[in-house]
Every structure is written in C-alpha cells, then in structure tokens.
Amino acid sequence: MVFMTMQGEKVILMKNFFSSTRNKMLTSSVKGAILQGLAPDGGLYVCEDLGNTTIDLQTLLELTYEEMAPIILSHLLPGFTKEELTTAVHHAYHDTFSSKEVTPVVSVGDDSLLELFHGPTSAFKDIALQMLPQLMSLSLKEEPNKKVMILTATSGDTGKAALCGFQDVDRTGILVFYPKDGTSKVQELQMVTQEGKNTGVCALYGNFDDAQSQVKSFFNSLSKKDFTSPDDVIFSSANSINIGRLAPQVVYYFYSYMQLVKQGKISLSDRVSFCVPTGNFGDILAGYYAKLLGLPVHKLVVASNANHILTDFFKTGVYDKRRPFHKTLSPSMDILISSNLERLLYYMSDKDDVYTGKLMKSLNEEGFYEITPELHNKLKKLFYAGYSSDEDCQQAIKHVYDTYGYVMDPHTAVGYHVMKQYQQEESEYPCILLSTASPYKFSAQVYEAIEGMIPSNDEFELMELLSKKTGTTIPTNLSVLHNKSILHTDIVTKEQIKDYVLSKTEYLLR
Ligand SMILES: *Cc1c(COP(=O)(O)O)cnc(C)c1O
C-alpha cells in the first residue's frame, strides 16, 4: 500500500508487514513482531492487510483441528510457510490435549459451549501458549546468534501455561514471577513443580499488580539501557499482546462454527454469535479477526464480572479506569486495562494510527478516553456487552448443574449469565459460549455454588468431592500435582529483581 505522511512524503509499505497501532511507520516482519512482542512505541503490532483475503468456508468443513489450524494461521501470520505452520501446529496440539478434537463443542440444553480447557494445564491459555513457543522458535531461525528469554508476571493461569509451552524449547528460557500470596494453592503448585532445564519460577512479595509492575520496570530499564544485558539475548514476554499468542485463538472460532454445521444446528454461511468471558480482550478480539477473515459472525458478546469497565465502554463510548478494582470469583477477568482493545480501535477506526495513539495517550495520562459517536455506533452494531455479579455467577453454576448436569467454572458462568441476557434481546441467531477453564481449577468455588458450602480446606480433597458429587473426572494434570516434587522455591524482593533476572538468564540459557 501507499500513503502520504504529514510532510507529504510518499511511503510504500511492503505487503503483509506488521506495524504499530500508534504509528504506521514503525514496521516489522511477522517474525520480528513475534520476537519483540510490543512495538517500540508501546503500540501493538497489527497487519495492514488483515481482511483483504477471506477464507472459503466450504473448504474447512471436513477438516480436523490440526488440519484447519495451518490454513487459518497462514492468513494471519504471512511470512511463515505452510510447512512451518503445519509442523508447529502438530507439535503444539498433537497428543498434548486430552480431547482428540482439541476444542470440542458440547450441547448444554439448546446452547453450544466451546470447551477450551483440555490442554496440558487445564486453562484456555494453553491453546495460544502451546503455539507461541513454536512460532518463536521458527522466528529465531532468522536470528541465528540470538536466544530468547521470556519474562512473565502471572496471577495464575498464564504462568503455568507459558512454562509448559516453553519447557525445553531450544534457544529459549522462561522465568515466571508470581505474587507470593496472590494465586490459588493449585495454581502455585502447578508452577513450582514445573520441570525442564530452561524454566524458572520465582515468588515476589506483594500482589499481582506489584509483580506486573516490577517486570514492566525491568523491561523499561532494559530499553533505556540503564544496565548492560547480554547482547545475544532478546528479552520478550508471553503476554497476550503478542501477535503470536493472538493468532492461534482465531482457529477455534472457525472450528466451532464448523462443528455446529456438522451437528446440523446451522447451515454453512448462517450467522452465529459468540459470547466470550473477557479480561485482556484477547480471546474476543480473535473472534473479530475471524469475522474479518470471512466467518459469518453476527454479534460478539463481551462478558465481564464486577470489573465491568468494558460493559460501560460499549454502552457509553467512554473507557474510564478511574474506578475501584474488585476481587471476584472469576480472577482471570479481574482486570481494568484490556490491552487488546487497542487493536480493535485501530481496525474499527479505519486503521487510524494517529487517532488510536491519541486515545492510548489519554488513557495513560488521564486515566480515560472517549471515542467519537461514529466509532461508538460502529462498535455497537457488532458488540453486545454485559456483566455478572458473583451472585449471578454462582446461580448460573447451580442452575446449569441442576438443570443439565453440566459443571461450569466461574469464568464460563459469567459468560453464561451474560449470554442469557443477550438472548432475551436477540434470539434469532445461535450463540456459542466460550468455556475458558476446567471447573477443577476452582473446585471450592464451584462446589460452594452447587452445594452451598465448602466442606474442606484441602484443594485435592475438594477436587475428589466435586468429582464424586457430579460424576465428572478430574483432569490428570491436576490430580497428579500433589505427588510431584517442588522444584522452585526462590522468592525475591523488588530490589533484587534485576540481578536475579540477569543471573537466571545466564543459567537458563546455558
Ligand atoms: C485469561 C482468561 C480469561 C480472559 O481472556 P482474555 O483473552 O484476557 O480476555 C477468561 N477466562 C479464563 C479462565 C482465563 O484464564
């Protein structure tokens, strides 16, 4: 494409390049974008050409997940060959998921639920984090003298899924920081029992925001060159702003649509809505990307909990983070800055980088922004937004269990409640609910919602009780946890973080 800068210069961008949401002049190849994560100006990498080609649905109908994924990904990650993508998909999903289908669609009453939690850590984040290391490895081939060190702060799910994905992947190391008293017992055990010679896990004093800001400040000092770091190491993150983490999530939108066609619930090219329990806006943005690639998406339903900054945004056009933070039963959605929303604003504003940059500046400096009425109207045509209280969430778990015998985790239950609100307003189109976690990661909360009390303090006993009560099976990766050895016991203070990272980096990339 060709466009004019403000100085009147003609700029020619190469096809299929990625650029920053805040400045089209900052470009990168897809592999560079995956290695870097964020663009140098803090923007997110977007592909100019996304949506210029669409996918012929008919050709996908008979394909397995593993066959479908490379086709979808080749439209999202131009720069990888079909062979590279096919091999990466095979490594990521073959024999690593407990369901042959990878992401099965189940019927609950008249509704369809897309189960995204059959991966090696029972979190939906496995789908992206089994692929990202494969994509990083391929990207590293262009940088033969470099290695990648992944640093991530986690409130629970991301850490384990990333550790599991990067374990023993050549020329990569991963170091995860978690808040000492900020994760569930099961989540902590999942991390500190992690095997692999390139994996590190370290507790930090403080809460998740402290952990997150300490990792961010390491990256800041690094980019300001406040200290010397090894020049053969690229420091990166496994955060959901990485395009290599976003793209794999687009696949299951197509896959679930095809399952509905096969189940006879819809005909090919019928429109379908998707309801998505949302935090950082990555999962639901993948649904928007699917629509740009030609999937007949009617509405994308944004489901939030008591931290309903997104519901307010879609209703009013004002994104305002100056509000209290609530701890809820669905902790992975307790978030006030939904980073990936920036990509939606970019595409929906007709790829206006200057406008997107302005909104983000306003958010950083003043804590809020307001979009134009035109943009707001466009968003309202495609998105429906709602939220659930903790009470709504518990009632949804109980109602769905009592009525259909199906056990939902609290995040999925937030989505279920909002989907019911949506269906009262609009019921002509089938709606697929994305189910993002195994109920066994939240056994206490789920048991309490169903039975009205928590009969034990022991997480493993609660898993057993939930299994007995509901006749469902505990995922093996969770039931074996209490027999595993603890391999990571480090804990550091804020002041020690920099030296700790540098010495660990050398050790993990040895
Ligand atoms: C991360 C997560 C979400 C939110 O996904 P986003 O892509 O951040 O919107 C929802 N549910 C669970 C269980 C999660 O771990």
mmCIF file of C-alpha atoms in Angstrom, residues 74-443:
data_model
loop_
_atom_site.group_PDB
_atom_site.id
_atom_site.type_symbol
_atom_site.label_atom_id
_atom_site.label_comp_id
_atom_site.label_asym_id
_atom_site.label_seq_id
_atom_site.Cartn_x
_atom_site.Cartn_y
_atom_site.Cartn_z
ATOM 1 C CA SER A 74 -1.424 -18.670 7.112
ATOM 2 C CA HIS A 75 -3.899 -15.795 6.647
ATOM 3 C CA LEU A 76 -2.935 -14.229 9.974
ATOM 4 C CA LEU A 77 0.809 -14.764 10.016
ATOM 5 C CA PRO A 78 2.009 -14.148 6.463
ATOM 6 C CA GLY A 79 5.742 -14.810 6.437
ATOM 7 C CA PHE A 80 5.538 -18.349 7.742
ATOM 8 C CA THR A 81 5.363 -21.117 5.149
ATOM 9 C CA LYS A 82 2.526 -23.644 5.149
ATOM 10 C CA GLU A 83 5.060 -26.342 6.048
ATOM 11 C CA GLU A 84 6.336 -24.360 9.037
ATOM 12 C CA LEU A 85 2.818 -23.779 10.294
ATOM 13 C CA THR A 86 1.787 -27.405 9.800
ATOM 14 C CA THR A 87 4.775 -28.665 11.799
ATOM 15 C CA ALA A 88 4.245 -26.055 14.526
ATOM 16 C CA VAL A 89 0.564 -26.959 14.859
ATOM 17 C CA HIS A 90 1.433 -30.642 15.081
ATOM 18 C CA HIS A 91 3.933 -30.037 17.904
ATOM 19 C CA ALA A 92 1.502 -27.767 19.715
ATOM 20 C CA TYR A 93 -1.667 -29.868 19.636
ATOM 21 C CA HIS A 94 -0.858 -33.465 18.775
ATOM 22 C CA ASP A 95 -1.069 -35.616 21.919
ATOM 23 C CA THR A 96 -0.877 -32.588 24.209
ATOM 24 C CA PHE A 97 -4.645 -32.129 24.614
ATOM 25 C CA SER A 98 -6.839 -34.626 26.420
ATOM 26 C CA SER A 99 -9.521 -34.302 23.743
ATOM 27 C CA LYS A 100 -8.800 -35.560 20.228
ATOM 28 C CA GLU A 101 -10.854 -32.642 18.953
ATOM 29 C CA VAL A 102 -8.616 -30.154 20.838
ATOM 30 C CA THR A 103 -11.570 -27.769 21.395
ATOM 31 C CA PRO A 104 -14.811 -29.813 21.453
ATOM 32 C CA VAL A 105 -18.258 -28.209 21.224
ATOM 33 C CA VAL A 106 -20.821 -29.624 23.667
ATOM 34 C CA SER A 107 -24.563 -29.048 23.901
ATOM 35 C CA VAL A 108 -25.997 -27.751 27.159
ATOM 36 C CA GLY A 109 -29.756 -27.523 26.719
ATOM 37 C CA ASP A 110 -30.261 -25.592 23.497
ATOM 38 C CA ASP A 111 -26.907 -23.843 23.849
ATOM 39 C CA SER A 112 -23.487 -24.747 22.497
ATOM 40 C CA LEU A 113 -20.383 -24.477 24.658
ATOM 41 C CA LEU A 114 -16.908 -24.444 23.164
ATOM 42 C CA GLU A 115 -14.608 -26.156 25.681
ATOM 43 C CA LEU A 116 -11.183 -24.555 25.515
ATOM 44 C CA PHE A 117 -9.673 -26.157 28.610
ATOM 45 C CA HIS A 118 -8.468 -29.594 27.554
ATOM 46 C CA GLY A 119 -4.819 -28.571 27.263
ATOM 47 C CA PRO A 120 -1.901 -29.627 29.468
ATOM 48 C CA THR A 121 -2.649 -27.081 32.246
ATOM 49 C CA SER A 122 -6.485 -27.091 32.024
ATOM 50 C CA ALA A 123 -6.594 -23.392 31.072
ATOM 51 C CA PHE A 124 -7.796 -21.934 27.776
ATOM 52 C CA LYS A 125 -4.458 -20.118 27.577
ATOM 53 C CA ASP A 126 -2.851 -23.440 26.606
ATOM 54 C CA ILE A 127 -4.209 -23.069 23.084
ATOM 55 C CA ALA A 128 -2.175 -19.935 22.495
ATOM 56 C CA LEU A 129 0.775 -20.839 24.700
ATOM 57 C CA GLN A 130 1.346 -24.236 23.111
ATOM 58 C CA MET A 131 1.757 -22.415 19.767
ATOM 59 C CA LEU A 132 3.710 -19.288 20.755
ATOM 60 C CA PRO A 133 6.959 -21.162 21.592
ATOM 61 C CA GLN A 134 6.783 -22.951 18.240
ATOM 62 C CA LEU A 135 6.375 -19.632 16.436
ATOM 63 C CA MET A 136 9.216 -18.087 18.456
ATOM 64 C CA SER A 137 11.497 -20.979 17.607
ATOM 65 C CA LEU A 138 10.776 -20.533 13.903
ATOM 66 C CA SER A 139 11.294 -16.776 14.207
ATOM 67 C CA LEU A 140 14.661 -17.356 15.863
ATOM 68 C CA LYS A 141 15.900 -19.083 12.724
ATOM 69 C CA GLU A 142 16.262 -15.601 11.207
ATOM 70 C CA GLU A 143 18.455 -14.605 14.153
ATOM 71 C CA PRO A 144 20.977 -17.464 14.302
ATOM 72 C CA ASN A 145 23.113 -15.865 17.012
ATOM 73 C CA LYS A 146 20.323 -14.979 19.413
ATOM 74 C CA LYS A 147 18.349 -16.623 22.165
ATOM 75 C CA VAL A 148 15.044 -15.557 23.673
ATOM 76 C CA MET A 149 14.399 -15.040 27.364
ATOM 77 C CA ILE A 150 10.719 -14.864 28.286
ATOM 78 C CA LEU A 151 9.802 -12.905 31.415
ATOM 79 C CA THR A 152 6.225 -13.032 32.599
ATOM 80 C CA ALA A 153 4.289 -11.905 35.632
ATOM 81 C CA THR A 154 1.240 -14.023 36.311
ATOM 82 C CA SER A 155 -1.819 -14.020 38.505
ATOM 83 C CA GLY A 156 -2.053 -17.759 37.953
ATOM 84 C CA ASP A 157 -3.044 -19.254 34.626
ATOM 85 C CA THR A 158 -0.647 -17.593 32.181
ATOM 86 C CA GLY A 159 2.446 -18.592 34.166
ATOM 87 C CA LYS A 160 1.845 -22.327 34.139
ATOM 88 C CA ALA A 161 0.599 -22.419 30.546
ATOM 89 C CA ALA A 162 3.678 -20.475 29.389
ATOM 90 C CA LEU A 163 6.089 -22.670 31.397
ATOM 91 C CA CYS A 164 4.520 -25.741 29.906
ATOM 92 C CA GLY A 165 4.696 -24.374 26.365
ATOM 93 C CA PHE A 166 8.329 -23.231 26.553
ATOM 94 C CA GLN A 167 9.680 -26.221 28.508
ATOM 95 C CA ASP A 168 12.865 -27.441 26.775
ATOM 96 C CA VAL A 169 12.213 -25.434 23.598
ATOM 97 C CA ASP A 170 15.606 -24.859 22.002
ATOM 98 C CA ARG A 171 17.272 -21.432 22.447
ATOM 99 C CA THR A 172 14.570 -20.171 24.780
ATOM 100 C CA GLY A 173 14.368 -19.700 28.523
ATOM 101 C CA ILE A 174 11.394 -18.728 30.632
ATOM 102 C CA LEU A 175 11.180 -17.060 34.030
ATOM 103 C CA VAL A 176 7.792 -16.590 35.687
ATOM 104 C CA PHE A 177 7.112 -14.272 38.623
ATOM 105 C CA TYR A 178 4.028 -14.740 40.742
ATOM 106 C CA PRO A 179 2.730 -12.869 43.799
ATOM 107 C CA LYS A 180 3.523 -14.962 46.906
ATOM 108 C CA ASP A 181 0.001 -14.829 48.303
ATOM 109 C CA GLY A 182 -1.865 -13.891 45.160
ATOM 110 C CA THR A 183 -2.560 -17.199 43.419
ATOM 111 C CA SER A 184 -4.606 -20.220 44.405
ATOM 112 C CA LYS A 185 -2.821 -23.159 46.067
ATOM 113 C CA VAL A 186 -3.347 -25.303 42.964
ATOM 114 C CA GLN A 187 -2.015 -22.600 40.667
ATOM 115 C CA GLU A 188 1.106 -22.193 42.835
ATOM 116 C CA LEU A 189 1.692 -25.949 42.911
ATOM 117 C CA GLN A 190 1.262 -26.146 39.147
ATOM 118 C CA MET A 191 4.109 -23.641 38.766
ATOM 119 C CA VAL A 192 6.591 -24.700 41.453
ATOM 120 C CA THR A 193 6.539 -28.327 40.271
ATOM 121 C CA GLN A 194 7.406 -27.333 36.681
ATOM 122 C CA GLU A 195 10.133 -29.443 35.100
ATOM 123 C CA GLY A 196 12.511 -28.533 32.251
ATOM 124 C CA LYS A 197 16.077 -27.233 32.198
ATOM 125 C CA ASN A 198 15.140 -23.820 30.789
ATOM 126 C CA THR A 199 12.312 -22.997 33.217
ATOM 127 C CA GLY A 200 12.427 -20.746 36.284
ATOM 128 C CA VAL A 201 9.712 -19.759 38.748
ATOM 129 C CA CYS A 202 10.078 -17.131 41.444
ATOM 130 C CA ALA A 203 7.709 -15.685 44.032
ATOM 131 C CA LEU A 204 7.589 -11.964 44.685
ATOM 132 C CA TYR A 205 6.400 -10.200 47.817
ATOM 133 C CA GLY A 206 3.213 -8.260 47.075
ATOM 134 C CA ASN A 207 0.125 -8.670 44.894
ATOM 135 C CA PHE A 208 -0.268 -9.265 41.158
ATOM 136 C CA ASP A 209 -0.082 -5.575 40.244
ATOM 137 C CA ASP A 210 3.250 -5.338 42.116
ATOM 138 C CA ALA A 211 4.590 -8.374 40.244
ATOM 139 C CA GLN A 212 3.385 -6.982 36.934
ATOM 140 C CA SER A 213 4.842 -3.523 37.513
ATOM 141 C CA GLN A 214 8.183 -4.955 38.640
ATOM 142 C CA VAL A 215 8.525 -6.981 35.474
ATOM 143 C CA LYS A 216 7.481 -3.932 33.440
ATOM 144 C CA SER A 217 10.061 -1.779 35.168
ATOM 145 C CA PHE A 218 12.743 -4.342 34.313
ATOM 146 C CA PHE A 219 11.757 -4.017 30.645
ATOM 147 C CA ASN A 220 11.790 -0.209 30.929
ATOM 148 C CA SER A 221 15.276 -0.042 32.429
ATOM 149 C CA LEU A 222 16.397 -2.519 29.808
ATOM 150 C CA SER A 223 15.148 -0.382 26.916
ATOM 151 C CA LYS A 224 16.643 2.759 28.464
ATOM 152 C CA LYS A 225 19.913 0.804 28.747
ATOM 153 C CA ASP A 226 20.164 1.551 32.488
ATOM 154 C CA PHE A 227 22.318 -1.558 32.781
ATOM 155 C CA THR A 228 24.182 -3.833 30.425
ATOM 156 C CA SER A 229 22.492 -7.026 29.363
ATOM 157 C CA PRO A 230 23.896 -9.843 27.238
ATOM 158 C CA ASP A 231 23.635 -8.758 23.605
ATOM 159 C CA ASP A 232 22.843 -12.207 22.269
ATOM 160 C CA VAL A 233 19.629 -12.318 24.314
ATOM 161 C CA ILE A 234 16.247 -10.962 23.251
ATOM 162 C CA PHE A 235 14.053 -10.353 26.290
ATOM 163 C CA SER A 236 10.402 -10.892 25.442
ATOM 164 C CA SER A 237 7.116 -11.644 27.145
ATOM 165 C CA ALA A 238 4.416 -14.249 26.729
ATOM 166 C CA ASN A 239 1.745 -11.635 27.308
ATOM 167 C CA SER A 240 -1.432 -11.733 25.238
ATOM 168 C CA ILE A 241 -0.417 -8.604 23.321
ATOM 169 C CA ASN A 242 1.965 -10.767 21.265
ATOM 170 C CA ILE A 243 0.517 -11.406 17.805
ATOM 171 C CA GLY A 244 1.882 -14.957 18.049
ATOM 172 C CA ARG A 245 -0.400 -15.522 21.013
ATOM 173 C CA LEU A 246 -3.456 -13.913 19.484
ATOM 174 C CA ALA A 247 -3.454 -15.666 16.100
ATOM 175 C CA PRO A 248 -3.826 -19.271 17.357
ATOM 176 C CA GLN A 249 -7.041 -18.254 19.106
ATOM 177 C CA VAL A 250 -8.760 -17.376 15.827
ATOM 178 C CA VAL A 251 -8.741 -21.043 14.807
ATOM 179 C CA TYR A 252 -11.324 -22.252 17.323
ATOM 180 C CA TYR A 253 -13.909 -19.725 16.125
ATOM 181 C CA PHE A 254 -13.816 -21.370 12.705
ATOM 182 C CA TYR A 255 -13.579 -24.843 14.197
ATOM 183 C CA SER A 256 -16.611 -24.406 16.473
ATOM 184 C CA TYR A 257 -18.656 -22.906 13.636
ATOM 185 C CA MET A 258 -17.920 -25.986 11.516
ATOM 186 C CA GLN A 259 -18.950 -28.273 14.396
ATOM 187 C CA LEU A 260 -22.354 -26.542 14.501
ATOM 188 C CA VAL A 261 -22.724 -27.119 10.768
ATOM 189 C CA LYS A 262 -21.811 -30.788 11.227
ATOM 190 C CA GLN A 263 -24.228 -31.153 14.151
ATOM 191 C CA GLY A 264 -26.977 -29.835 11.864
ATOM 192 C CA LYS A 265 -27.609 -26.816 14.086
ATOM 193 C CA ILE A 266 -26.830 -24.337 11.289
ATOM 194 C CA SER A 267 -26.198 -24.366 7.546
ATOM 195 C CA LEU A 268 -22.970 -23.178 6.035
ATOM 196 C CA SER A 269 -22.967 -19.342 5.837
ATOM 197 C CA ASP A 270 -25.653 -18.882 8.562
ATOM 198 C CA ARG A 271 -24.778 -16.205 11.059
ATOM 199 C CA VAL A 272 -23.721 -17.090 14.599
ATOM 200 C CA SER A 273 -22.957 -15.047 17.732
ATOM 201 C CA PHE A 274 -20.181 -15.788 20.216
ATOM 202 C CA CYS A 275 -20.229 -14.971 23.930
ATOM 203 C CA VAL A 276 -16.776 -14.574 25.499
ATOM 204 C CA PRO A 277 -15.753 -14.182 29.175
ATOM 205 C CA THR A 278 -13.323 -11.301 28.801
ATOM 206 C CA GLY A 279 -10.314 -9.857 30.622
ATOM 207 C CA ASN A 280 -7.479 -8.560 28.492
ATOM 208 C CA PHE A 281 -9.739 -8.629 25.378
ATOM 209 C CA GLY A 282 -7.512 -11.142 23.561
ATOM 210 C CA ASP A 283 -9.932 -14.028 23.248
ATOM 211 C CA ILE A 284 -12.814 -11.915 21.950
ATOM 212 C CA LEU A 285 -10.574 -9.908 19.618
ATOM 213 C CA ALA A 286 -9.690 -13.228 17.977
ATOM 214 C CA GLY A 287 -13.419 -13.503 17.194
ATOM 215 C CA TYR A 288 -13.277 -10.142 15.453
ATOM 216 C CA TYR A 289 -10.271 -11.328 13.431
ATOM 217 C CA ALA A 290 -12.290 -14.430 12.454
ATOM 218 C CA LYS A 291 -15.037 -12.138 11.188
ATOM 219 C CA LEU A 292 -12.526 -10.141 9.138
ATOM 220 C CA LEU A 293 -11.400 -13.444 7.608
ATOM 221 C CA GLY A 294 -14.940 -14.205 6.489
ATOM 222 C CA LEU A 295 -16.569 -16.126 9.341
ATOM 223 C CA PRO A 296 -20.297 -15.170 9.466
ATOM 224 C CA VAL A 297 -20.209 -13.622 12.949
ATOM 225 C CA HIS A 298 -23.422 -11.858 13.936
ATOM 226 C CA LYS A 299 -22.597 -10.420 17.371
ATOM 227 C CA LEU A 300 -19.638 -10.692 19.701
ATOM 228 C CA VAL A 301 -20.933 -10.699 23.263
ATOM 229 C CA VAL A 302 -18.479 -9.268 25.801
ATOM 230 C CA ALA A 303 -18.995 -10.820 29.245
ATOM 231 C CA SER A 304 -17.435 -9.125 32.282
ATOM 232 C CA ASN A 305 -17.601 -9.534 36.059
ATOM 233 C CA ALA A 306 -17.836 -6.761 38.697
ATOM 234 C CA ASN A 307 -14.865 -5.099 36.971
ATOM 235 C CA HIS A 308 -17.209 -4.107 34.149
ATOM 236 C CA ILE A 309 -15.144 -1.372 32.550
ATOM 237 C CA LEU A 310 -15.799 -2.937 29.120
ATOM 238 C CA THR A 311 -19.580 -3.104 29.586
ATOM 239 C CA ASP A 312 -19.544 0.598 30.431
ATOM 240 C CA PHE A 313 -17.302 1.336 27.467
ATOM 241 C CA PHE A 314 -19.526 -0.395 24.925
ATOM 242 C CA LYS A 315 -22.616 1.263 26.440
ATOM 243 C CA THR A 316 -21.237 4.815 26.714
ATOM 244 C CA GLY A 317 -18.198 5.143 24.429
ATOM 245 C CA VAL A 318 -16.080 6.186 27.418
ATOM 246 C CA TYR A 319 -13.273 3.947 28.718
ATOM 247 C CA ASP A 320 -12.577 5.055 32.266
ATOM 248 C CA LYS A 321 -10.173 3.155 34.500
ATOM 249 C CA ARG A 322 -10.524 5.600 37.393
ATOM 250 C CA ARG A 323 -12.573 3.174 39.453
ATOM 251 C CA PRO A 324 -12.063 0.653 42.267
ATOM 252 C CA PHE A 325 -10.677 -2.793 41.499
ATOM 253 C CA HIS A 326 -12.801 -5.737 42.666
ATOM 254 C CA LYS A 327 -11.599 -9.243 43.544
ATOM 255 C CA THR A 328 -14.190 -11.672 42.210
ATOM 256 C CA LEU A 329 -14.888 -15.387 41.815
ATOM 257 C CA SER A 330 -13.509 -15.126 38.260
ATOM 258 C CA PRO A 331 -9.976 -13.810 38.989
ATOM 259 C CA SER A 332 -8.620 -14.170 35.439
ATOM 260 C CA MET A 333 -11.092 -11.460 34.387
ATOM 261 C CA ASP A 334 -10.225 -9.069 37.230
ATOM 262 C CA ILE A 335 -8.604 -6.504 35.023
ATOM 263 C CA LEU A 336 -9.012 -2.794 34.345
ATOM 264 C CA ILE A 337 -6.759 -2.353 31.345
ATOM 265 C CA SER A 338 -7.893 -4.553 28.481
ATOM 266 C CA SER A 339 -4.768 -4.164 26.363
ATOM 267 C CA ASN A 340 -6.003 -5.802 23.181
ATOM 268 C CA LEU A 341 -8.901 -3.359 22.840
ATOM 269 C CA GLU A 342 -6.311 -1.085 21.220
ATOM 270 C CA ARG A 343 -6.202 -3.367 18.181
ATOM 271 C CA LEU A 344 -9.991 -3.232 17.813
ATOM 272 C CA LEU A 345 -9.970 0.567 17.989
ATOM 273 C CA TYR A 346 -7.310 0.646 15.311
ATOM 274 C CA TYR A 347 -9.179 -1.546 12.840
ATOM 275 C CA MET A 348 -12.593 -0.064 13.596
ATOM 276 C CA SER A 349 -11.319 3.494 13.139
ATOM 277 C CA ASP A 350 -10.322 2.501 9.584
ATOM 278 C CA LYS A 351 -6.750 1.877 10.688
ATOM 279 C CA ASP A 352 -6.188 5.382 12.020
ATOM 280 C CA ASP A 353 -2.865 5.144 13.886
ATOM 281 C CA VAL A 354 -2.792 8.780 14.939
ATOM 282 C CA TYR A 355 -6.281 8.572 16.447
ATOM 283 C CA THR A 356 -5.505 5.259 18.212
ATOM 284 C CA GLY A 357 -2.282 6.733 19.613
ATOM 285 C CA LYS A 358 -4.202 9.728 20.949
ATOM 286 C CA LEU A 359 -6.720 7.561 22.776
ATOM 287 C CA MET A 360 -3.951 5.496 24.385
ATOM 288 C CA LYS A 361 -2.083 8.644 25.442
ATOM 289 C CA SER A 362 -5.227 9.937 27.087
ATOM 290 C CA LEU A 363 -5.700 6.609 28.906
ATOM 291 C CA ASN A 364 -2.105 6.654 30.182
ATOM 292 C CA GLU A 365 -2.057 10.285 31.208
ATOM 293 C CA GLU A 366 -5.612 10.979 32.315
ATOM 294 C CA GLY A 367 -6.978 7.538 33.051
ATOM 295 C CA PHE A 368 -9.738 7.622 30.438
ATOM 296 C CA TYR A 369 -10.681 8.297 26.818
ATOM 297 C CA GLU A 370 -13.878 8.913 24.873
ATOM 298 C CA ILE A 371 -14.358 7.686 21.308
ATOM 299 C CA THR A 372 -16.263 9.563 18.595
ATOM 300 C CA PRO A 373 -20.018 8.909 18.238
ATOM 301 C CA GLU A 374 -19.410 7.451 14.745
ATOM 302 C CA LEU A 375 -16.937 4.897 16.077
ATOM 303 C CA HIS A 376 -19.194 4.148 19.041
ATOM 304 C CA ASN A 377 -22.105 3.381 16.707
ATOM 305 C CA LYS A 378 -19.966 1.073 14.642
ATOM 306 C CA LEU A 379 -18.882 -0.819 17.763
ATOM 307 C CA LYS A 380 -22.464 -1.144 18.985
ATOM 308 C CA LYS A 381 -23.511 -2.808 15.744
ATOM 309 C CA LEU A 382 -21.093 -5.663 16.275
ATOM 310 C CA PHE A 383 -20.713 -5.919 20.065
ATOM 311 C CA TYR A 384 -23.159 -6.592 22.878
ATOM 312 C CA ALA A 385 -21.771 -6.164 26.400
ATOM 313 C CA GLY A 386 -22.998 -7.240 29.828
ATOM 314 C CA TYR A 387 -21.739 -8.335 33.235
ATOM 315 C CA SER A 388 -22.452 -10.727 36.098
ATOM 316 C CA SER A 389 -22.074 -10.234 39.831
ATOM 317 C CA ASP A 390 -20.512 -13.037 41.914
ATOM 318 C CA GLU A 391 -24.050 -13.977 42.927
ATOM 319 C CA ASP A 392 -25.205 -14.214 39.288
ATOM 320 C CA CYS A 393 -22.163 -16.355 38.604
ATOM 321 C CA GLN A 394 -22.902 -18.780 41.469
ATOM 322 C CA GLN A 395 -26.554 -19.018 40.433
ATOM 323 C CA ALA A 396 -25.557 -19.783 36.850
ATOM 324 C CA ILE A 397 -23.267 -22.629 38.016
ATOM 325 C CA LYS A 398 -26.039 -24.075 40.176
ATOM 326 C CA HIS A 399 -28.792 -23.634 37.581
ATOM 327 C CA VAL A 400 -26.815 -25.264 34.777
ATOM 328 C CA TYR A 401 -25.739 -28.137 37.023
ATOM 329 C CA ASP A 402 -29.220 -28.757 38.449
ATOM 330 C CA THR A 403 -30.940 -28.481 35.063
ATOM 331 C CA TYR A 404 -28.491 -30.116 32.665
ATOM 332 C CA GLY A 405 -25.947 -31.889 34.900
ATOM 333 C CA TYR A 406 -23.156 -29.822 33.329
ATOM 334 C CA VAL A 407 -20.410 -28.332 35.539
ATOM 335 C CA MET A 408 -19.110 -24.851 34.600
ATOM 336 C CA ASP A 409 -16.173 -22.970 36.079
ATOM 337 C CA PRO A 410 -16.815 -19.419 37.388
ATOM 338 C CA HIS A 411 -15.424 -17.663 34.267
ATOM 339 C CA THR A 412 -17.657 -19.671 31.960
ATOM 340 C CA ALA A 413 -20.570 -18.999 34.324
ATOM 341 C CA VAL A 414 -20.058 -15.235 33.985
ATOM 342 C CA GLY A 415 -20.336 -15.764 30.241
ATOM 343 C CA TYR A 416 -23.425 -17.935 30.606
ATOM 344 C CA HIS A 417 -25.268 -15.296 32.616
ATOM 345 C CA VAL A 418 -24.463 -12.587 30.071
ATOM 346 C CA MET A 419 -25.406 -14.874 27.173
ATOM 347 C CA LYS A 420 -28.861 -15.305 28.741
ATOM 348 C CA GLN A 421 -29.233 -11.501 28.974
ATOM 349 C CA TYR A 422 -28.251 -11.202 25.339
ATOM 350 C CA GLN A 423 -30.634 -13.946 24.216
ATOM 351 C CA GLN A 424 -33.545 -12.102 25.804
ATOM 352 C CA GLU A 425 -32.889 -9.212 23.459
ATOM 353 C CA GLU A 426 -31.963 -11.181 20.396
ATOM 354 C CA SER A 427 -32.607 -14.870 19.915
ATOM 355 C CA GLU A 428 -32.709 -15.399 16.132
ATOM 356 C CA TYR A 429 -29.046 -16.343 15.888
ATOM 357 C CA PRO A 430 -27.433 -19.291 17.652
ATOM 358 C CA CYS A 431 -24.819 -18.269 20.218
ATOM 359 C CA ILE A 432 -21.668 -20.206 21.091
ATOM 360 C CA LEU A 433 -20.342 -19.695 24.625
ATOM 361 C CA LEU A 434 -16.577 -19.961 25.040
ATOM 362 C CA SER A 435 -15.750 -22.021 28.126
ATOM 363 C CA THR A 436 -12.345 -20.920 29.391
ATOM 364 C CA ALA A 437 -11.358 -23.090 32.361
ATOM 365 C CA SER A 438 -11.860 -26.513 33.891
ATOM 366 C CA PRO A 439 -14.130 -26.341 36.961
ATOM 367 C CA TYR A 440 -11.443 -28.319 38.794
ATOM 368 C CA LYS A 441 -9.150 -25.304 38.851
ATOM 369 C CA PHE A 442 -11.785 -23.648 41.043
ATOM 370 C CA SER A 443 -13.155 -26.631 42.942
#
